[in-house]
Coordinates of C-alpha atoms and ligand atoms in Angstrom, one line a residue:
M1 CA 10.2 7.2 35.8
F2 CA 11.3 5.4 33.0
S3 CA 10.0 2.1 34.2
L4 CA 6.3 3.5 34.4
L5 CA 6.8 3.7 30.4
H6 CA 6.6 0.2 29.5
R7 CA 4.8 -1.0 26.7
N8 CA 0.9 -1.3 27.1
D9 CA 1.5 0.8 30.4
L10 CA -1.5 3.1 30.5
V11 CA 0.8 5.5 32.8
I12 CA 2.4 8.1 30.4
P13 CA 3.4 11.3 31.3
E14 CA 0.7 14.1 31.0
R15 CA 2.4 16.4 28.6
S16 CA 2.3 13.4 25.9
V17 CA -1.6 12.9 26.6
K18 CA -2.0 16.3 25.8
I19 CA 0.4 15.9 22.6
M20 CA -1.2 12.9 21.3
F21 CA -4.8 13.3 22.4
G22 CA -6.9 10.3 23.0
P23 CA -6.0 6.9 23.9
K24 CA -3.1 6.2 21.6
S25 CA -1.2 4.0 24.1
H26 CA 1.2 3.0 21.4
L27 CA 2.6 6.2 21.1
T28 CA 4.5 8.0 24.1
S29 CA 7.3 10.4 24.6
R30 CA 10.5 9.4 26.5
S31 CA 13.7 11.3 26.9
D32 CA 12.1 14.1 24.8
H33 CA 11.5 11.5 21.7
L34 CA 8.4 10.0 20.2
F35 CA 8.2 6.3 20.9
M36 CA 5.9 3.8 19.4
E37 CA 5.7 0.8 21.7
D38 CA 9.3 0.5 22.9
V39 CA 11.1 1.9 19.8
D40 CA 12.3 5.4 19.5
C41 CA 11.0 6.8 16.3
F42 CA 13.9 9.5 15.8
A43 CA 16.6 6.6 16.1
L44 CA 14.5 4.5 13.7
A45 CA 14.3 7.4 11.2
Q46 CA 18.1 7.8 11.4
Q47 CA 18.6 4.0 11.1
Q48 CA 16.4 3.4 8.1
G49 CA 16.0 7.0 6.3
T50 CA 13.0 9.1 5.8
P51 CA 10.3 9.2 4.4
L52 CA 9.2 6.2 6.7
Y53 CA 5.9 4.6 7.5
V54 CA 6.1 2.9 10.8
T55 CA 3.3 0.7 12.4
S56 CA 2.6 -0.6 15.9
E57 CA 1.5 -4.3 15.9
S58 CA -0.3 -4.1 19.3
R59 CA -2.5 -1.2 18.0
L60 CA -3.6 -2.9 15.0
R61 CA -4.3 -6.4 16.7
E62 CA -6.1 -4.4 19.2
N63 CA -8.1 -2.3 16.9
I64 CA -9.3 -5.6 15.0
R65 CA -10.2 -7.2 18.4
A66 CA -12.3 -3.8 19.3
Y67 CA -14.6 -4.7 16.2
H68 CA -15.0 -8.2 17.1
R69 CA -16.1 -7.4 20.8
A70 CA -18.5 -4.9 19.2
F71 CA -19.9 -7.5 16.8
P72 CA -18.8 -10.9 17.8
H73 CA -21.5 -12.3 15.3
A74 CA -20.5 -10.3 12.3
D75 CA -17.6 -10.9 9.6
K76 CA -15.2 -8.0 9.3
Y77 CA -13.8 -7.8 5.9
F78 CA -10.4 -5.7 6.0
A79 CA -10.7 -2.8 3.1
V80 CA -7.4 -3.7 1.4
K81 CA -7.3 -0.3 -0.3
A82 CA -6.7 1.7 2.6
N83 CA -3.6 -0.6 3.5
G84 CA -2.2 -3.2 1.3
N85 CA 0.9 -4.4 3.4
L86 CA 1.2 -8.0 3.2
T87 CA 2.6 -8.4 6.7
L88 CA -0.4 -6.2 8.2
L89 CA -2.7 -8.1 6.0
R90 CA -1.2 -11.3 7.3
I91 CA -2.1 -10.0 11.1
A92 CA -5.5 -9.4 9.7
A93 CA -5.9 -12.9 8.7
Q94 CA -4.4 -14.2 12.0
E95 CA -6.8 -11.9 13.8
G96 CA -9.8 -13.5 11.9
M97 CA -10.6 -10.8 9.1
G98 CA -11.5 -11.4 5.7
A99 CA -11.2 -9.0 3.1
D100 CA -12.7 -6.4 0.7
V101 CA -10.8 -6.3 -2.5
F102 CA -11.1 -3.9 -5.5
S103 CA -9.2 -5.5 -8.2
A104 CA -7.4 -8.7 -9.4
G105 CA -4.1 -7.2 -7.7
E106 CA -5.9 -6.9 -4.3
L107 CA -7.2 -10.4 -4.4
S108 CA -3.8 -11.9 -5.0
V109 CA -2.2 -10.2 -2.4
V110 CA -4.8 -11.2 0.2
R111 CA -4.8 -14.8 -0.7
M112 CA -0.9 -14.7 -0.2
A113 CA -1.7 -13.2 3.0
G114 CA -3.5 -16.4 4.0
I115 CA -7.3 -15.0 4.0
P116 CA -9.6 -17.4 3.2
R117 CA -11.8 -17.5 0.0
D118 CA -15.1 -17.9 1.8
M119 CA -14.1 -14.5 3.7
I120 CA -13.3 -12.4 0.6
L121 CA -15.6 -10.0 -1.3
Y122 CA -14.4 -8.9 -4.7
N123 CA -15.8 -5.6 -5.1
G124 CA -15.9 -3.0 -8.0
N125 CA -17.9 -1.1 -10.5
S126 CA -16.0 -1.7 -13.7
K127 CA -14.8 -5.4 -13.8
S128 CA -13.5 -6.6 -17.0
E129 CA -14.1 -10.2 -18.2
K130 CA -10.8 -11.2 -16.9
D131 CA -11.7 -9.5 -13.6
H132 CA -14.8 -12.0 -13.5
E133 CA -13.0 -14.9 -14.6
M134 CA -10.2 -14.6 -12.0
A135 CA -13.0 -14.2 -9.2
I136 CA -14.5 -17.1 -10.4
L137 CA -11.3 -19.3 -10.5
A138 CA -10.3 -18.2 -7.2
G139 CA -13.9 -19.1 -5.7
V140 CA -14.7 -15.8 -4.1
R141 CA -18.1 -14.0 -3.8
M142 CA -18.3 -10.8 -6.0
S143 CA -20.4 -8.1 -5.4
V144 CA -22.2 -6.8 -8.5
D145 CA -22.7 -3.1 -9.1
S146 CA -25.0 -3.1 -11.9
R147 CA -27.9 -4.9 -13.9
E148 CA -25.8 -4.5 -16.8
E149 CA -22.9 -6.3 -15.1
L150 CA -25.1 -9.0 -13.8
E151 CA -25.8 -10.2 -17.4
H152 CA -22.0 -9.9 -18.6
L153 CA -21.0 -12.2 -15.1
A154 CA -23.8 -14.5 -16.1
K155 CA -22.4 -15.2 -19.7
T156 CA -18.7 -15.6 -18.3
A157 CA -19.9 -18.2 -15.5
K158 CA -22.1 -20.1 -18.0
R159 CA -19.2 -20.3 -20.6
M160 CA -16.8 -21.4 -17.7
G161 CA -19.4 -23.9 -16.5
R162 CA -19.3 -22.6 -13.0
E163 CA -21.6 -20.7 -10.6
A164 CA -20.8 -17.4 -9.1
E165 CA -22.0 -16.3 -5.6
I166 CA -22.9 -12.8 -5.7
L167 CA -24.1 -9.9 -3.4
F168 CA -25.7 -6.7 -4.9
R169 CA -24.0 -3.2 -4.4
V170 CA -27.0 -1.1 -3.3
N171 CA -27.1 2.5 -3.7
P172 CA -28.7 3.4 -0.7
D173 CA -29.0 7.1 -1.5
V174 CA -27.8 8.1 2.0
S175 CA -25.6 11.1 2.5
P176 CA -23.1 11.0 5.1
K177 CA -21.4 14.3 6.2
T178 CA -18.1 13.6 5.1
H179 CA -15.7 15.1 2.2
P180 CA -17.6 15.1 -1.1
K181 CA -14.7 12.9 -2.6
I182 CA -15.4 10.3 -0.3
A183 CA -19.1 9.9 0.0
T184 CA -20.2 7.0 -1.9
G185 CA -23.7 6.5 -0.9
L186 CA -25.3 9.4 -2.7
R187 CA -28.0 8.8 -5.4
S188 CA -25.5 10.6 -7.6
S189 CA -22.6 8.4 -6.9
K190 CA -21.2 6.0 -9.5
F191 CA -21.5 3.1 -7.1
G192 CA -24.4 0.6 -7.0
I193 CA -27.8 -0.1 -8.1
P194 CA -30.4 2.3 -7.4
A195 CA -32.3 1.1 -4.3
E196 CA -35.6 0.9 -6.4
Q197 CA -33.9 -1.5 -8.8
V198 CA -32.5 -3.9 -6.4
A199 CA -35.3 -6.5 -5.8
Q200 CA -36.2 -6.9 -9.4
T201 CA -32.6 -7.4 -10.4
Y202 CA -32.1 -9.9 -7.4
Q203 CA -35.2 -11.7 -9.0
R204 CA -33.8 -11.6 -12.5
A205 CA -30.4 -13.2 -10.8
M206 CA -32.2 -16.1 -9.3
G207 CA -33.3 -17.2 -12.8
L208 CA -30.0 -16.9 -14.3
A209 CA -27.9 -20.0 -14.9
G210 CA -24.3 -19.7 -13.3
I211 CA -25.2 -17.2 -10.8
K212 CA -26.5 -17.7 -7.2
P213 CA -27.5 -14.4 -5.4
V214 CA -26.9 -14.5 -1.7
G215 CA -27.2 -11.2 -0.5
L216 CA -26.8 -7.4 -0.1
H217 CA -23.9 -4.9 0.0
C218 CA -23.5 -1.1 0.6
H219 CA -20.9 1.4 1.4
I220 CA -22.0 4.7 2.0
G221 CA -18.7 6.7 2.4
S222 CA -15.6 7.1 4.4
Q223 CA -14.3 9.0 7.5
I224 CA -17.9 9.3 8.6
L225 CA -17.9 10.7 12.3
D226 CA -21.4 10.4 13.0
T227 CA -23.4 7.1 13.4
L228 CA -26.7 8.2 12.1
P229 CA -26.0 7.7 8.4
F230 CA -25.0 4.1 9.1
A231 CA -28.6 3.3 11.0
E232 CA -30.2 5.0 8.2
A233 CA -28.4 2.7 5.6
A234 CA -28.9 -0.2 7.8
G235 CA -32.8 0.7 7.6
K236 CA -32.6 1.0 3.9
M237 CA -30.9 -2.2 3.5
M238 CA -33.4 -3.9 5.4
D239 CA -36.3 -2.5 3.6
I240 CA -34.6 -4.0 0.2
A241 CA -34.2 -7.1 2.0
A242 CA -37.9 -7.5 2.5
A243 CA -38.6 -6.8 -1.1
V244 CA -36.4 -9.0 -2.0
V245 CA -37.8 -11.7 0.2
A246 CA -41.2 -10.8 -0.7
L247 CA -40.2 -11.8 -4.5
G248 CA -39.0 -15.2 -3.1
G249 CA -35.2 -14.1 -2.9
K250 CA -32.9 -15.8 0.1
V251 CA -30.9 -13.3 1.7
H252 CA -28.1 -15.1 3.5
R253 CA -25.3 -11.9 3.7
I254 CA -26.2 -8.2 4.4
D255 CA -22.8 -6.4 4.3
L256 CA -23.1 -2.5 5.5
G257 CA -19.4 -1.7 4.2
G258 CA -17.0 0.4 6.1
G259 CA -16.5 4.0 6.5
L260 CA -16.3 4.6 10.3
G261 CA -14.0 7.6 10.6
I262 CA -11.2 8.2 13.2
Q263 CA -10.1 11.2 15.3
Y264 CA -7.7 12.9 12.9
H265 CA -8.1 16.2 15.0
P266 CA -8.0 17.1 18.6
D267 CA -11.5 18.5 18.5
L268 CA -13.0 16.0 16.2
P269 CA -13.8 12.9 18.2
A270 CA -14.6 9.7 16.2
P271 CA -17.3 7.0 17.2
T272 CA -15.9 3.7 18.3
P273 CA -16.9 0.4 17.0
D274 CA -19.1 -0.1 20.2
D275 CA -21.0 3.2 19.1
L276 CA -21.8 1.8 15.5
A277 CA -22.8 -1.6 17.2
A278 CA -25.2 0.3 19.2
A279 CA -26.6 2.2 16.1
V280 CA -27.1 -0.5 13.7
L281 CA -27.4 -3.7 15.6
P282 CA -30.9 -3.4 16.9
I283 CA -31.9 -2.1 13.5
F284 CA -30.5 -5.1 12.0
Q285 CA -31.5 -7.7 14.6
D286 CA -35.2 -6.4 14.8
R287 CA -35.8 -6.3 11.0
C288 CA -34.3 -9.9 10.5
R289 CA -36.7 -11.3 13.3
D290 CA -39.7 -9.5 11.7
L291 CA -38.6 -10.7 8.3
G292 CA -37.9 -14.4 9.5
I293 CA -34.5 -14.3 8.3
A294 CA -30.9 -14.8 9.7
P295 CA -28.6 -13.5 7.4
R296 CA -24.8 -13.2 8.3
L297 CA -23.9 -9.5 9.1
I298 CA -20.5 -8.4 7.0
L299 CA -18.8 -5.1 7.7
E300 CA -15.9 -3.6 5.9
P301 CA -13.8 -1.5 7.9
G302 CA -10.6 0.2 6.6
R303 CA -9.7 3.5 7.8
S304 CA -10.6 2.5 11.6
I305 CA -8.8 -0.5 11.5
V306 CA -5.5 0.5 10.4
A307 CA -5.0 4.7 10.3
D308 CA -4.4 5.3 13.9
T309 CA -1.6 2.2 14.0
T310 CA 0.8 4.0 11.7
V311 CA 3.0 7.2 11.7
M312 CA 4.7 8.7 9.0
L313 CA 8.3 10.1 9.6
T314 CA 9.8 12.8 7.5
T315 CA 13.0 14.8 7.9
V316 CA 13.3 18.6 7.6
N317 CA 15.3 19.9 4.7
V318 CA 14.9 23.5 4.9
V319 CA 13.2 26.1 7.0
K320 CA 12.3 28.9 5.5
R321 CA 11.1 32.4 6.7
A322 CA 9.3 33.9 3.8
H323 CA 5.7 35.4 3.7
V324 CA 5.0 32.5 6.1
N325 CA 7.3 30.1 7.7
F326 CA 7.8 27.0 5.6
V327 CA 9.3 24.0 6.7
A328 CA 10.4 21.8 3.8
V329 CA 10.5 18.2 4.4
D330 CA 11.3 15.2 2.6
A331 CA 7.9 13.7 2.0
G332 CA 5.1 15.2 -0.2
F333 CA 1.9 14.3 -1.5
N334 CA 3.8 11.6 -3.5
V335 CA 4.3 9.9 0.3
L336 CA 0.9 11.1 2.1
A337 CA -1.7 12.2 -0.6
R338 CA -4.7 12.9 1.8
P339 CA -3.7 16.4 2.8
M340 CA -3.5 17.4 -1.1
L341 CA -6.3 14.9 -2.0
Y342 CA -9.0 15.5 0.6
D343 CA -7.9 18.5 2.4
S344 CA -7.1 16.4 5.5
Y345 CA -5.5 17.2 8.6
H346 CA -2.9 14.8 10.0
H347 CA -1.7 15.8 13.5
V348 CA 1.8 16.4 13.6
V349 CA 4.7 16.1 16.3
V350 CA 8.4 16.7 16.4
A351 CA 9.7 13.2 17.1
S352 CA 13.3 14.2 17.9
R353 CA 12.0 16.9 20.5
I354 CA 8.4 16.1 21.4
D355 CA 8.4 17.8 24.7
A356 CA 9.8 21.0 23.4
P357 CA 7.0 23.9 23.6
A358 CA 5.3 25.3 20.4
E359 CA 6.8 28.4 19.6
E360 CA 6.2 29.1 15.7
T361 CA 3.6 28.6 13.5
Y362 CA 4.6 26.5 10.2
T363 CA 3.5 25.2 7.0
V364 CA 4.7 21.9 6.2
V365 CA 5.5 21.5 2.6
G366 CA 6.9 18.8 0.4
P367 CA 9.9 18.5 -2.1
I368 CA 7.3 18.0 -5.1
C369 CA 7.3 20.7 -7.9
E370 CA 3.7 21.9 -7.3
T371 CA 2.3 24.6 -5.2
G372 CA -0.4 22.2 -3.8
D373 CA 2.3 20.1 -2.1
V374 CA 1.4 21.2 1.5
L375 CA 1.2 18.7 4.1
A376 CA 0.1 20.6 6.9
K377 CA -0.8 24.4 7.4
D378 CA -0.3 26.7 9.9
R379 CA 0.7 24.2 12.6
R380 CA 2.0 25.7 16.1
L381 CA 5.2 23.8 16.7
P382 CA 8.5 24.1 18.2
A383 CA 11.1 26.0 16.6
L384 CA 12.5 23.5 14.0
E385 CA 15.9 23.1 12.4
R386 CA 17.4 21.2 9.3
G387 CA 17.6 17.5 10.5
D388 CA 14.5 17.6 12.9
V389 CA 11.9 14.5 12.5
L390 CA 8.3 15.2 12.0
A391 CA 5.9 12.4 12.7
F392 CA 2.6 12.8 11.0
L393 CA 0.1 10.7 12.9
D394 CA -2.8 8.5 11.8
A395 CA -1.2 7.7 8.4
G396 CA -1.7 4.2 8.3
A397 CA -5.2 4.2 6.1
Y398 CA -4.8 5.5 2.5
G399 CA -1.2 6.4 3.3
F400 CA 1.2 4.4 1.6
S401 CA -1.3 2.6 -0.4
M402 CA -1.7 6.0 -2.2
A403 CA 1.8 6.8 -2.4
S404 CA 3.3 7.5 -5.9
Q405 CA 6.7 7.7 -7.8
Y406 CA 5.3 11.5 -9.0
N407 CA 8.6 13.8 -9.6
G408 CA 10.9 10.8 -9.6
Q409 CA 10.6 9.9 -6.1
P410 CA 10.9 6.2 -5.1
R411 CA 8.4 5.0 -2.8
P412 CA 9.3 4.9 0.8
A413 CA 9.9 2.0 3.3
E414 CA 7.2 0.5 5.8
V415 CA 8.4 -0.9 9.1
L416 CA 6.4 -2.9 12.0
V417 CA 6.9 -2.3 15.4
S418 CA 6.5 -5.2 18.0
G419 CA 7.5 -4.3 21.4
D420 CA 11.2 -3.0 21.1
Q421 CA 11.6 -4.7 17.5
A422 CA 11.3 -2.9 14.5
E423 CA 11.3 -4.8 11.2
V424 CA 11.2 -3.7 7.7
T425 CA 7.9 -5.3 5.9
R426 CA 8.8 -3.3 2.5
R427 CA 12.0 -2.0 1.6
A428 CA 12.2 1.5 0.0
E429 CA 12.7 1.6 -3.4
D430 CA 15.5 3.0 -5.2
A431 CA 16.1 4.7 -8.4
S432 CA 15.8 1.6 -10.4
A433 CA 12.2 1.5 -9.4
L434 CA 11.4 4.5 -11.4
L435 CA 13.0 2.6 -14.6
A436 CA 11.1 -0.7 -14.1
G437 CA 9.3 -2.2 -17.0
Q438 CA 10.7 0.7 -19.3
R439 CA 13.1 0.2 -22.2
I440 CA 14.3 2.7 -24.8
L441 CA 12.8 1.6 -28.1
P442 CA 15.3 0.1 -30.3
R443 CA 14.7 2.2 -33.3
L444 CA 15.8 5.1 -31.2
M445 CA 18.8 3.8 -30.0
W446 CA 21.2 5.4 -32.7
Ligands
LIG501 C1 -13.3 2.1 0.6 C2 -14.3 1.1 1.2 C3 -14.4 0.3 2.4 C4 -13.4 0.9 3.6 O1 -13.8 2.2 4.0 P1 -13.1 3.0 5.2 O2 -13.6 4.3 5.1 O3 -11.6 2.9 4.9 O4 -13.7 2.0 6.3 C5 -15.2 -0.5 2.8 N1 -16.0 -1.0 1.2 C6 -15.9 -0.6 0.4 C7 -16.7 -1.0 -0.8 C8 -15.2 0.3 0.0 O5 -14.9 1.0 -1.3

């Protein structure tokens, strides 16, 4: 029986298929424990302590390769805000990904990870003069978010005697059906230049010293479970490309952003990169042919690359029978903010007794001093006790990257699993991290 359960072996017990739903072959149940590849997650939690983020290297590589297969001629820029772990970025670089960065900090991390400057896009709706200088010095392309930013950037580039290659962030006015806080392409969103202003802004940029406009960029939102909004955005981007070409502009790059959703919930399947390709490539290719242009297509996936690679392990401290059954664990919204921020669902399994039947309904809460510190509501789980380890699945995107030290909680460690190896890629903070950079003012010392 055990021999059937080797790494990458597709034969997994029927029970775990039901538990994990979907093709999550990096997660299996063996001897009543959750395994990631060949690593026992419960044993790992005992050894490293919790909370703990644990990522499967093979799953990460496979997710990137699925994008390469679906879009063999496009560049894929990993959206670093989804997960800024240096080792994971190094793997993304090895697998041929570029990076979408939103700050000077993210830029330095991806350069350190070895992502080539030609494969980096520096985004942002609120860049300072220093941000512009840093991007120019680093020699990376920028996405310009407004007509106003264009003028600021031109001044800085001219003063530095350099030329900045830019794309324009377009607000395509597309409404994806997703949580309102992560819909970014609505007319009312803070991002991008209104579609009808873009061609003229492009023309203005063509005449500015220090500026070289090379393309168009959009990003309509996140956790989008339908490919239609992507097709709509692609069509609108091609309309704008046509208007730019009509004014004499050259469009070398069209960046359609990220946003492809993943299957967090058993009942909410997500489109694959192949589905996305089927929705947008025909539009992109036909319209480019009509216009007689051959721009490079760029995508910026974050969540769909990294979310399902990672579980967040947390230990049960208290099981309290009150007006509902509460399970208080050692991770709260300080560790995993998505449930509180976006009402997100993360599937929960018991890493220490994965095959036990569900007997109780629990609300899983964290240790933070806020009523809103709820990680999972009304979940059917086996009867739990102190010391059990829960695994929150699909925690690789906007998980650690949104973690905070709120309530005096140092941030947790991150581990990379490869086969039977488990290596710490970021050590857990200790209490000294809470004091980092602080001092007591000398005049208050006595
Ligand atoms: C957040 C973001 C992405 C990634 O979105 P996902 O939903 O994680 O794929 C890509 N591009 C831009 C500009 C973003 O802001």
